[in-house]
Short mmCIF file of C-alpha atoms and ligand atoms in Angstrom, two decimals:
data_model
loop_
_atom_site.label_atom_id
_atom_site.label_comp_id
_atom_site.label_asym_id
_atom_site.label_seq_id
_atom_site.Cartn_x
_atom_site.Cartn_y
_atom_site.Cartn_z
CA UNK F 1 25.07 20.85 11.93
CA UNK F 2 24.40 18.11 9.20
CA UNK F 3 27.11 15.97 9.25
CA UNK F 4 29.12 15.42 5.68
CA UNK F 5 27.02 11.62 4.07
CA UNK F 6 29.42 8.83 2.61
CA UNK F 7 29.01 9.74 -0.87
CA UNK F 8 28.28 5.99 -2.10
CA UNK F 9 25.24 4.25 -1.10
CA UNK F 10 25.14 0.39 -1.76
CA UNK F 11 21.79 -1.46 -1.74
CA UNK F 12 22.29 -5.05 -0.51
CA UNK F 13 20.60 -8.27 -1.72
CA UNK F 14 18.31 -9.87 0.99
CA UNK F 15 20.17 -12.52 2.23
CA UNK F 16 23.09 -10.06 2.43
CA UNK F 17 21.50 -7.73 4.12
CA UNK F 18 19.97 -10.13 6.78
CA UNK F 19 23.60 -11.58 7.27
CA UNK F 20 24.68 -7.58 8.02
CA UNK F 21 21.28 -6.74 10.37
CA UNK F 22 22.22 -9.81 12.38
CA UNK F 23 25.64 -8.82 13.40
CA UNK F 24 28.36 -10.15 10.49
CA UNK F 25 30.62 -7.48 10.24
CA UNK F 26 31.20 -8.51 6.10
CA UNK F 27 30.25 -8.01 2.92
CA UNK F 28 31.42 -10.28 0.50
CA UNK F 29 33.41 -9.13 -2.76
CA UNK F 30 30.75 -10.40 -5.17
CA UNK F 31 28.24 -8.35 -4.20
CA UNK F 32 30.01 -5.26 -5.83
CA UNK F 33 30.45 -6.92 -9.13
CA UNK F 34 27.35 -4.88 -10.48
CA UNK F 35 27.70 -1.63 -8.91
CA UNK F 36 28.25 1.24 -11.69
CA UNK F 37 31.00 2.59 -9.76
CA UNK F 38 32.81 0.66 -7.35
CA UNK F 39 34.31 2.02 -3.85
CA UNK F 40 37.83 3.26 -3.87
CA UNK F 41 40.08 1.38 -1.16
CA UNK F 42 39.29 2.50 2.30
CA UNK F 43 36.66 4.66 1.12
CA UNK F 44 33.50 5.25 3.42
CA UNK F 45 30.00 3.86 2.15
CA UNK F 46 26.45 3.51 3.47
CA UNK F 47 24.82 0.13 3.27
CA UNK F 48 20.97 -0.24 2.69
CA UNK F 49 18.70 -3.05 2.41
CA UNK F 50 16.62 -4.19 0.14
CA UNK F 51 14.06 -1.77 0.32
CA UNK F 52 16.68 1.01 0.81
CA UNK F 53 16.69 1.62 4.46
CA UNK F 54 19.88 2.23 5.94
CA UNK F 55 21.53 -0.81 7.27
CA UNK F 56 25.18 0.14 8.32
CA UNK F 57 27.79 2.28 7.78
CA UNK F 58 30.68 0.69 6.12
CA UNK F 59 34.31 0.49 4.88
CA UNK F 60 35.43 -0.56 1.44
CA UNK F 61 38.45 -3.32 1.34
CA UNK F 62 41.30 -2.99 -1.05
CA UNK F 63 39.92 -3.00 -4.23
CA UNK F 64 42.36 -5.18 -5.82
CA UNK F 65 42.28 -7.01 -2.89
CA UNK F 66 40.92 -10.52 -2.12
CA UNK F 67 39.11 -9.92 1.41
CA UNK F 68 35.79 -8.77 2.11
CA UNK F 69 34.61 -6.11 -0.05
CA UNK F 70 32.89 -3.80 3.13
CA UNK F 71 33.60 -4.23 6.53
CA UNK F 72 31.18 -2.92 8.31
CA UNK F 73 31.88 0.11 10.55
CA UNK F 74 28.54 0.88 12.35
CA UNK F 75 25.36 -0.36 12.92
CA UNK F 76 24.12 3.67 13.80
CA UNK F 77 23.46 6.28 11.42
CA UNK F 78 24.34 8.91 13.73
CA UNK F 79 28.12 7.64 13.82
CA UNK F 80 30.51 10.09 13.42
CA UNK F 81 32.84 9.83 9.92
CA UNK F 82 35.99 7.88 10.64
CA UNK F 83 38.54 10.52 11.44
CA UNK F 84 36.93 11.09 14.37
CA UNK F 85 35.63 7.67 15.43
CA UNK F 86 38.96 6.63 15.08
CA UNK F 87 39.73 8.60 18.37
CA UNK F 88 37.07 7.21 19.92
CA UNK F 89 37.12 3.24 19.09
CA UNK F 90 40.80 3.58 19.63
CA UNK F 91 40.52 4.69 23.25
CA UNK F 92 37.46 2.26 23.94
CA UNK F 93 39.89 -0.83 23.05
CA UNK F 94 42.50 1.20 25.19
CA UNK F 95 39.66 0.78 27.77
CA UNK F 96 39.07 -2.72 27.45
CA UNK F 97 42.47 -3.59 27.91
CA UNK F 98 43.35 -1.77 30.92
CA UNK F 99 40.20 -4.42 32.48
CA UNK F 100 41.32 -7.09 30.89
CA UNK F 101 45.18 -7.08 30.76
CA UNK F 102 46.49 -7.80 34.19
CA UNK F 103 49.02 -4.43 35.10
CA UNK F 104 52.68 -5.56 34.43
CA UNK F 105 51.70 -7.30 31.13
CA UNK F 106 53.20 -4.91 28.14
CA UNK F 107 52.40 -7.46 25.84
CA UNK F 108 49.04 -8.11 24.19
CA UNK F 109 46.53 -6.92 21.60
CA UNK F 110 45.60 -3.48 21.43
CA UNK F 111 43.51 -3.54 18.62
CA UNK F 112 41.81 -6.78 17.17
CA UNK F 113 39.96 -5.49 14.05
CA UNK F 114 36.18 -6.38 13.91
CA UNK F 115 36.46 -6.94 17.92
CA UNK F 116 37.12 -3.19 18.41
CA UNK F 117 34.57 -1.97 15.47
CA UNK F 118 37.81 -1.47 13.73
CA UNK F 119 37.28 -4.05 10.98
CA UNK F 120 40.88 -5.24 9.54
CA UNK F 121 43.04 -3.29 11.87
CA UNK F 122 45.35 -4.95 14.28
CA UNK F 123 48.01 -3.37 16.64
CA UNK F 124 49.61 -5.08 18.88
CA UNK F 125 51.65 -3.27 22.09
CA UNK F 126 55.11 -4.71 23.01
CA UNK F 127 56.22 -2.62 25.49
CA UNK F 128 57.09 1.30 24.43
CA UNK F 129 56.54 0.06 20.29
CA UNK F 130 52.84 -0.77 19.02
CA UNK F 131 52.75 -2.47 15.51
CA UNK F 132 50.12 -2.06 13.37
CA UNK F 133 49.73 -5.11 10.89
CA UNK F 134 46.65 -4.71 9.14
CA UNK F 135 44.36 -7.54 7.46
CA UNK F 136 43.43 -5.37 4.72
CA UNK F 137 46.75 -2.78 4.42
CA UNK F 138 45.27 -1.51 1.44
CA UNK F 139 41.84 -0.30 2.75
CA UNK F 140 43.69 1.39 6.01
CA UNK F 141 46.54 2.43 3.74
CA UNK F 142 44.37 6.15 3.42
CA UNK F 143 43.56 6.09 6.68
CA UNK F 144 47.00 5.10 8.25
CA UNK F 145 48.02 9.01 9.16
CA UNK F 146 45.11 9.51 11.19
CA UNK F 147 45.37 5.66 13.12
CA UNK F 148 48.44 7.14 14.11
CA UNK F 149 47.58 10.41 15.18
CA UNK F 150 44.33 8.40 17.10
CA UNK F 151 46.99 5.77 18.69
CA UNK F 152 49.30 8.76 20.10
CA UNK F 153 46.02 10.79 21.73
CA UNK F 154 43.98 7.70 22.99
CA UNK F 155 46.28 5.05 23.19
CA UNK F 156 48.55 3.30 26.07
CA UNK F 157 50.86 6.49 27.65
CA UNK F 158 54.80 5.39 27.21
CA UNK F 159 54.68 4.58 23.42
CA UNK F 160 57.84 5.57 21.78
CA UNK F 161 57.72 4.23 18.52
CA UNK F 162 54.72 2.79 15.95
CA UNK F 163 55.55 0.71 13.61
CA UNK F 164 53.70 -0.83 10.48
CA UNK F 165 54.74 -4.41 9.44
CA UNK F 166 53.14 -5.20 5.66
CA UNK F 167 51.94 -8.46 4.53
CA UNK F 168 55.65 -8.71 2.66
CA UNK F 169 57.08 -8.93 6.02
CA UNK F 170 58.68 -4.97 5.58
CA UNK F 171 58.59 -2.96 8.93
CA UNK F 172 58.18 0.59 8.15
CA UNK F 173 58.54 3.19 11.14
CA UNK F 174 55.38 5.29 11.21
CA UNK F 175 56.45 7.69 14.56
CA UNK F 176 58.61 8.34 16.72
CA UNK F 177 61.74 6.14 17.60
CA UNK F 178 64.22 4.05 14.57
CA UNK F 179 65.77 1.53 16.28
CA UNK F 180 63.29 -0.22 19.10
CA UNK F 181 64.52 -3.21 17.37
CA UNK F 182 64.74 -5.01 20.49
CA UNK F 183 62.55 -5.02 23.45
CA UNK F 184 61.62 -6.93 26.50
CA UNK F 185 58.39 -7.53 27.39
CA UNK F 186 56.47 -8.83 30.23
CA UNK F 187 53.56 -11.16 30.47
CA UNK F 188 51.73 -12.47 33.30
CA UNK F 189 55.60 -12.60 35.04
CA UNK F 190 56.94 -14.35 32.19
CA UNK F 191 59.70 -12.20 30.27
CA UNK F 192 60.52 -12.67 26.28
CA UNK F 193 62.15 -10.73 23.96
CA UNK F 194 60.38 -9.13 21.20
CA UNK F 195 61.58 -7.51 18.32
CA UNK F 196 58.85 -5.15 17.14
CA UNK F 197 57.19 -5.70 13.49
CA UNK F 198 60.19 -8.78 12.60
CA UNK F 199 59.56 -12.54 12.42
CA UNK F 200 56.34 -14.04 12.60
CA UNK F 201 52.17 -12.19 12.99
CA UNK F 202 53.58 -8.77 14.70
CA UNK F 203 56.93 -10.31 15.96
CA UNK F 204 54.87 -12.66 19.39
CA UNK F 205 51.89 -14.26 19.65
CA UNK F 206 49.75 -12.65 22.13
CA UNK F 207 46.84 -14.52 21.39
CA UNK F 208 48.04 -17.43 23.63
CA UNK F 209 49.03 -15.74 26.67
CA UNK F 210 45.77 -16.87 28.66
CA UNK F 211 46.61 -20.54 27.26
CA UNK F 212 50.47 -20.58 28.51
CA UNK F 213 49.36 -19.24 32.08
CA UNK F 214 46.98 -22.12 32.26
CA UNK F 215 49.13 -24.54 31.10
CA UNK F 216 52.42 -22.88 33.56
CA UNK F 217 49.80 -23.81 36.47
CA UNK F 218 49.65 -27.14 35.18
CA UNK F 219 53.71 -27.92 35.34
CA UNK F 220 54.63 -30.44 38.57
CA UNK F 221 58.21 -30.46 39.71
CA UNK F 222 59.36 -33.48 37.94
CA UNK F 223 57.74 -32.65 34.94
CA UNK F 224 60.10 -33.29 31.53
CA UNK F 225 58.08 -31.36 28.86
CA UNK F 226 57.53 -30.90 25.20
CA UNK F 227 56.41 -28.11 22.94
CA UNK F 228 56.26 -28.88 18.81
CA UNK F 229 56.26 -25.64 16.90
CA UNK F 230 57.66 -23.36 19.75
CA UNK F 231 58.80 -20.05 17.83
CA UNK F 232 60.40 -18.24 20.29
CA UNK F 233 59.82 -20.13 22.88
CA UNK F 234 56.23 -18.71 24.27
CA UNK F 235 55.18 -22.10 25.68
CA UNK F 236 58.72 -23.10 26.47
CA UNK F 237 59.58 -20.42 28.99
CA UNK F 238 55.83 -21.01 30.49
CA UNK F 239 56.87 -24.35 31.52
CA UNK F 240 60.49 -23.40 32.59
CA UNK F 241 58.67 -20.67 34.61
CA UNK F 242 56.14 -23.41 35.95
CA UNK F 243 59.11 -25.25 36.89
CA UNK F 244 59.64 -27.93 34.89
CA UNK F 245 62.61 -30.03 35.03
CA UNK F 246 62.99 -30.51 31.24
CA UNK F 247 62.08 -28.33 28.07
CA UNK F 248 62.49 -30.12 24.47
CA UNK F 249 61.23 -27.40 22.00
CA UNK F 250 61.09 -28.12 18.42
CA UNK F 251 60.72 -25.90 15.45
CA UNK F 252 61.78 -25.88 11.67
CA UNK F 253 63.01 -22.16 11.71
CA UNK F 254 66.76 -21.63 12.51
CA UNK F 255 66.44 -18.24 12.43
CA UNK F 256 64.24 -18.33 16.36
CA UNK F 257 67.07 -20.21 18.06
CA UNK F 258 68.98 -17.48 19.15
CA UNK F 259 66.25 -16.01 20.56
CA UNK F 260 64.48 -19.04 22.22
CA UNK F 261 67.40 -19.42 24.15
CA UNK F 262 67.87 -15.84 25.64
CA UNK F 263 63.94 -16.15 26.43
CA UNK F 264 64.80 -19.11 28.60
CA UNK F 265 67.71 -17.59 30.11
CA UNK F 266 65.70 -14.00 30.75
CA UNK F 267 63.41 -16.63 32.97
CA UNK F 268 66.16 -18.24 35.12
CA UNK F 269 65.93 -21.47 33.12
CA UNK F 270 69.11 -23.81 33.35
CA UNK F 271 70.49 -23.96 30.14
CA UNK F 272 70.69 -27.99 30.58
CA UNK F 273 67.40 -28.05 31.26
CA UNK F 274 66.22 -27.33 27.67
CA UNK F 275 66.99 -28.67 24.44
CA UNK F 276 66.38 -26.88 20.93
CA UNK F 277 65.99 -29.08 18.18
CA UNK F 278 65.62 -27.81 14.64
CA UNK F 279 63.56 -30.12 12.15
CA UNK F 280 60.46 -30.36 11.16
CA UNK F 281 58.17 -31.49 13.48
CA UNK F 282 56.10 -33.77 11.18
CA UNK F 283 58.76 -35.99 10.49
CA UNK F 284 60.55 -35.75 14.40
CA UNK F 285 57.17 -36.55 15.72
CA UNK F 286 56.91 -39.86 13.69
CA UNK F 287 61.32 -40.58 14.33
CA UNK F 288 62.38 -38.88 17.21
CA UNK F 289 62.68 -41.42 20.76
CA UNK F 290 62.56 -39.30 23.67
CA UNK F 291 62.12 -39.85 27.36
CA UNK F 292 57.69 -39.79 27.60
CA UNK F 293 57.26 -36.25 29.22
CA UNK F 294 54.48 -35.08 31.03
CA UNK F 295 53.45 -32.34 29.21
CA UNK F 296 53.70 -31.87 25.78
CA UNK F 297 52.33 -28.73 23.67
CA UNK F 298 51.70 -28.49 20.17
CA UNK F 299 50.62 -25.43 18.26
CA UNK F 300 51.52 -25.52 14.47
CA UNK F 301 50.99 -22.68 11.75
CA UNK F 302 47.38 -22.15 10.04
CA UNK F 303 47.54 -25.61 7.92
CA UNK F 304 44.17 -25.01 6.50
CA UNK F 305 44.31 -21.92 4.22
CA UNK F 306 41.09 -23.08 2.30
CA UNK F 307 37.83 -25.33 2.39
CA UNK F 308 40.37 -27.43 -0.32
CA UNK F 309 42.62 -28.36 2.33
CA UNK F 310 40.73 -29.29 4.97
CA UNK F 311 41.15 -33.22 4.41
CA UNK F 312 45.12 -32.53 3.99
CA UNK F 313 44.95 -30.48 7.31
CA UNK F 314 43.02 -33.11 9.49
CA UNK F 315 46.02 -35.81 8.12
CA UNK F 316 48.56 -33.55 8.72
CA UNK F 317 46.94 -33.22 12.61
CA UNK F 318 46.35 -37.13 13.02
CA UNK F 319 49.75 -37.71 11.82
CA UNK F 320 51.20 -35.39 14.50
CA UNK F 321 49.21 -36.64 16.92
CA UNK F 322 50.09 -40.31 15.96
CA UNK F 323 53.63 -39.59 16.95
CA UNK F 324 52.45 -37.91 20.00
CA UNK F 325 51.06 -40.47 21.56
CA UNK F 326 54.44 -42.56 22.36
CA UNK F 327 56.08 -39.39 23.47
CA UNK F 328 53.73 -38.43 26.26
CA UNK F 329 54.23 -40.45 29.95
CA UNK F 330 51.13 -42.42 30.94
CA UNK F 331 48.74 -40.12 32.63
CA UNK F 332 50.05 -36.91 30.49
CA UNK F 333 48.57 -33.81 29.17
CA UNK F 334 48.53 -32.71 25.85
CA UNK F 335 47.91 -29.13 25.06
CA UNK F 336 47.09 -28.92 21.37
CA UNK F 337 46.19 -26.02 19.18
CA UNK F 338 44.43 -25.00 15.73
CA UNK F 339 45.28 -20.91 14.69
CA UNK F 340 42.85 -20.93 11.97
CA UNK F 341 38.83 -21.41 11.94
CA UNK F 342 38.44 -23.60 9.16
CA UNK F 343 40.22 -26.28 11.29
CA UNK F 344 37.45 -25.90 14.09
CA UNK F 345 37.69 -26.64 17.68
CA UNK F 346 35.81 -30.43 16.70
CA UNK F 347 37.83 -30.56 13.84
CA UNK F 348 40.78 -30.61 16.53
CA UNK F 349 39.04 -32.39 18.89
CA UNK F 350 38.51 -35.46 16.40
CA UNK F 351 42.01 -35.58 14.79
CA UNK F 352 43.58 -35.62 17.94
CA UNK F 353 41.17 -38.22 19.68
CA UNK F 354 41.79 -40.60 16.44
CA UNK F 355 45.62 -40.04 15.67
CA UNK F 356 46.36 -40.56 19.85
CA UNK F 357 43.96 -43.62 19.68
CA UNK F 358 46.44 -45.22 16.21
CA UNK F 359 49.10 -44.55 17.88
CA UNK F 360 47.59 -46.74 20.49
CA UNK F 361 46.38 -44.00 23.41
CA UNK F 362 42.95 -43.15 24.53
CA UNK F 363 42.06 -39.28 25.38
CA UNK F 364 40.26 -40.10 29.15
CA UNK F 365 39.01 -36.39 29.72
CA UNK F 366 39.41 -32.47 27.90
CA UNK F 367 40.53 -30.64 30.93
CA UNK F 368 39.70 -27.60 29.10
CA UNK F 369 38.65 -26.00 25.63
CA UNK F 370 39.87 -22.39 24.74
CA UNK F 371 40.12 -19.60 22.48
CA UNK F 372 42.36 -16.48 22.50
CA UNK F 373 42.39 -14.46 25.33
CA UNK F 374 39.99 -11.10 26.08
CA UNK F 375 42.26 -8.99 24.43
CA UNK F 376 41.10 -10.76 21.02
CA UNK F 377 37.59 -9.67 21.30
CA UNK F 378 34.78 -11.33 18.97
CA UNK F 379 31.35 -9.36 18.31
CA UNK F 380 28.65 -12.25 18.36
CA UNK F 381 27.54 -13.49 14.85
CA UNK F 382 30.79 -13.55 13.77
CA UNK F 383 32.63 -17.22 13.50
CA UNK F 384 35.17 -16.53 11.27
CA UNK F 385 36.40 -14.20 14.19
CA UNK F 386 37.22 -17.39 16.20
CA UNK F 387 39.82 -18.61 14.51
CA UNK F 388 42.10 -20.12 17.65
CA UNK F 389 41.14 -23.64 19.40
CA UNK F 390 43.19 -24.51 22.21
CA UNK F 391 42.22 -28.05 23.66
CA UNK F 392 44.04 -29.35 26.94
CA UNK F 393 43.56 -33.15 26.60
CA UNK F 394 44.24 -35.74 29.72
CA UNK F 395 45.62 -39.34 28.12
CA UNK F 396 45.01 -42.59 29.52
N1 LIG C 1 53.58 -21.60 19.96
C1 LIG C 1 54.30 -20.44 19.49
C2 LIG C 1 53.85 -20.01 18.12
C3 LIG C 1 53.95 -21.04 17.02
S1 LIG C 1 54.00 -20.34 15.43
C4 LIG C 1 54.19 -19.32 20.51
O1 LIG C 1 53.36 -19.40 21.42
O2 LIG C 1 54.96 -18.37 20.41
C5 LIG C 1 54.37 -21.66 14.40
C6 LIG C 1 55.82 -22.03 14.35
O3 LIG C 1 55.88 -23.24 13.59
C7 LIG C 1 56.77 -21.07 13.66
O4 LIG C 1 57.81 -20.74 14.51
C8 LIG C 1 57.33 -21.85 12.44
O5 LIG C 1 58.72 -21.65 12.25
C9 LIG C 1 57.10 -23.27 12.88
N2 LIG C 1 56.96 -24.25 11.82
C10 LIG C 1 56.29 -24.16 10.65
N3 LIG C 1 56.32 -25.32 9.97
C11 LIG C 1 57.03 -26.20 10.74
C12 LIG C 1 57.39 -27.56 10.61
N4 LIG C 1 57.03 -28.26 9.55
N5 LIG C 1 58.10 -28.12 11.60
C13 LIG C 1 58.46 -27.42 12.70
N6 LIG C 1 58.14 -26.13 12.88
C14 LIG C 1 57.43 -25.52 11.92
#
């Protein structure tokens, strides 16, 4: 049976096309600018080289979008079209993270996008809810019926509700349940609430969890502790867990506090053993006097959203690391963290090493460098995929 061709063939320039053979799952927008007729969002195209060989099968991004114009979907010509290798991707990332999710966790990535051949499209799993938050909503926008239809056949069992969350923040109920506003999830023994497509990426950051069990193992008894930019408390409750005597967590956003402290309390942790300060951490880092704690954490937003604020981004990170340096106890760890790959792990590395040293402490060893956890797959060739440094930094 022949099987039905992507109508729209693309012929890629050579360097293009030797970027694509050697494993980069994109196609940049500009190379469509002199195509006769341009792919539709979402639409399904063959690439070819430069001699007209096929290359890969592809994917075409939102077309008023600003992403990548193809994501490439397959490096085989014999690849099935994507209704049905939906069903099949979808239950080998199911796969994947029944190895690499330890059973009790409910919480982690499902589907990371170009790390599951499923280039753009992210679901993570809280509990009985999966959200879906696409990078490119408008290329899976056609497809979005079918994802769900894959996600209920191949997917984790026990899902009661899938939700999509938009770039705009709006959480639209694709299946099953209204009203899993609320849920309670587990990770590695650690228990937060979660509510499903709200607040920030896909409501909890899952891409740390391998970080905060490593750094829970790290707590000692006496330990007072610190973590800048908590959220909701992810780092927080790994120290209470580790059994810290002291959590300060600090973070602009009123809106988290409420839910910070019922993470700490779903844990066991004292309620005078924490302290939630609102500001912004910039400024509190270069004001604030605190008691020097043992371990302090500090894992700000993406502040590098382009190549032309790089410089402003590596200030930003000395600064906060200036005011680090007289808040963590001689002989202290500092667990500090870049979400976005144009601030690189060196990048890190350096503004941390230079703002400690002005603010007159020396970095003696990095205990450990690391990225997100296995649930946030990578295919090889593919840097921008690696877009989370996590450095764990002994001071003098
Ligand atoms: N470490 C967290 C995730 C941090 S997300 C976890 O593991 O769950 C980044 C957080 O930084 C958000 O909660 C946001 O409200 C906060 N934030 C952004 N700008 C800030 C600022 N200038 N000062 C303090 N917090 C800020």
């Amino acid at each position: 049976m022949s099987r039905p061709r992507a109508a729209l063939r693309i012929q890629l320039d050579k360097p293009t096309a030797r970027a694509v053979a050697s494993g980069h799952p994109w196609v940049f927008r500009d190379v469509l600018e002199g195509l006769t007729r341009k792919p539709r969002s979402g639409e399904e195209v063959v690439l070819l080289d430069s001699v007209g060989a096929f290359l890969a099968q592809g994917i075409a991004g939102d077309a008023e979008g600003r992403g990548p114009g193809i994501r490439v979907l397959s490096r085989d010509e014999r690849t099935p079209p994507l209704n049905k290798l939906l069903f099949r991707r979808i239950a080998a990332a199911h796969r994947l993270r029944e190895r690499v999710v330890l059973p009790g966790t409910d919480v982690y990535r499902l589907l990371h996008g170009e790390g599951d051949e499923l280039p753009g499209l992210v679901a993570d799993r809280y509990g009985e809810v999966l959200v879906i938050r696409p990078d490119d909503l408008g290329m899976w926008t056609p497809h979005l019926n079918r994802v769900v239809e894959a996600l209920r056949s191949e997917g984790p069992r026990g899902i009661r509700a899938i939700v999509l969350r938009t770039k705009d923040g709006e959480r639209e109920v694709l299946w099953g349940e209204d009203g899993l506003d609320e849920v309670i999830v587990t990770e590695e023994g650690r228990r937060y609430l979660v509510r499903p497509g709200h607040g920030q990426k896909t409501g909890f950051f899952c891409d740390q969890r391998v970080n905060r069990t490593h750094l829970q193992g790290l707590v000692r008894d006496d330990d007072r502790t610190l973590n800048l930019f908590s959220y909701t408390g992810g780092f927080s409750v790994a120290m209470a867990v580790g059994g810290a005597a002291h959590v300060t967590s600090v973070d602009v956003s009123k809106s988290i506090l409420d839910d910070l402290g019922r993470n700490l309390s779903l844990n066991g942790a004292k309620p005078a053993a924490h302290a939630q300060v609102t500001a912004d951490a910039f400024e509190w880092t270069r004001q604030a006097k605190i008691d020097p704690v043992g371990i302090a954490v500090c894992d700000p937003p993406a502040l590098a959203r382009s190549k032309r604020d790089l410089e402003a981004a590596g200030r930003a990170y000395k600064g906060l690391h200036v005011g680090l340096a007289s808040k963590i106890k001689k002989g202290g760890l500092l667990m500090t963290c870049s979400c976005t790959a144009r601030f690189t792990e060196d990048d890190l590395l350096a503004a941390a090493f230079y703002g400690l040293k002005q603010g007159g402490r020396r970095v003696t060893r990095v205990l450990r460098r690391a990225e997100a956890g296995p649930d946030h797959p990578v295919p090889p060739g593919f840097p921008e995929g690696r877009y989370l440094s996590c450095l764990t930094l002994a001071l003098d």
